């Protein structure tokens, strides 16, 4: 992969995600699932330009972005947790190292303010993303096992200690198949991309 | 990490592993847990020399090895599946690239014959291991989130298609604490290292 846009071009489409969160302190595993829609956006897309302006970054530095929508559910959801949604973000590569840069997003999960994360493509073509929030930080790694199977691990630190580790296996939904009915509930899962 | 031995030196000790296997065709997640003991072995350890001789490799090429013992259980085990055990392996780095090489093991899971895998340390200090068996292949990646938290993902292909994806979070058991009683059953989980 030459840059992170290639990752989002490969991600474009609809995906079914099977997720397990390991709660480290409790030694419990929580299952979940969600459906995700990803669309790569060109650098001159109005939404990409808008995100750059929101972060006060020159839009001409963006190589593109993506639109992501999701709805999902986790086993331990309470009735009032319904967090389906969508987000848009923009990619600003470092000048010297195109496989490394900053990801700008319109809004965070816990926060209402815009959030920026640091990304790089590692030598296995995995996309590694680290995000610092006010009381937590997350490290996510996304990679393709094949063009129709994407995987993801993420760890969340709260107050300096690891609290959860999550694994997702994401299978592409063929364009010809009908979408499954959306799950009734979704979860407050900390992922920079939303899904 | 300068080479794979450093990974096994960091792994030395006792670990509690929380595991989830995603069965991709069935969209089901199977939980499991195990306890693991790892001991790094020096290059001149008699067991390392013995493994090299078994594979007809010059023992002077080995940089060391490891002893691994495990016992565990998976939710879907049948009563007669009891696979606790131990294994020993030796590390033979490539002459030109010390972070890459061959891992020799005394025996496989499905097979009785000795098994060799290819390893490398990636630029995130993850240990990536690929092993080809007769009707399947596996890719495993192990990394440390911190010195007391090791993580692992693995995928198994059978007849060319992905069948399972597994995620393990492994927590170091402090030397002063008592070991938990071993689980009554263990599983036929395909990991090169055994655990």
XYZ file of C-alpha atoms in Angstrom, chain A residues 33-34 71-73 82 84 180-186:
14
model
C -21.859 -7.572 15.871
C -22.428 -4.672 13.561
C -25.155 0.119 13.389
C -24.459 -2.684 15.789
C -25.106 -4.304 19.117
C -28.328 3.114 20.897
C -25.724 3.909 15.499
C -29.717 -7.921 6.971
C -32.129 -6.035 9.148
C -30.173 -3.586 11.292
C -29.583 -4.666 14.876
C -31.895 -2.918 17.300
C -29.105 -1.516 19.449
C -25.538 -0.400 19.079
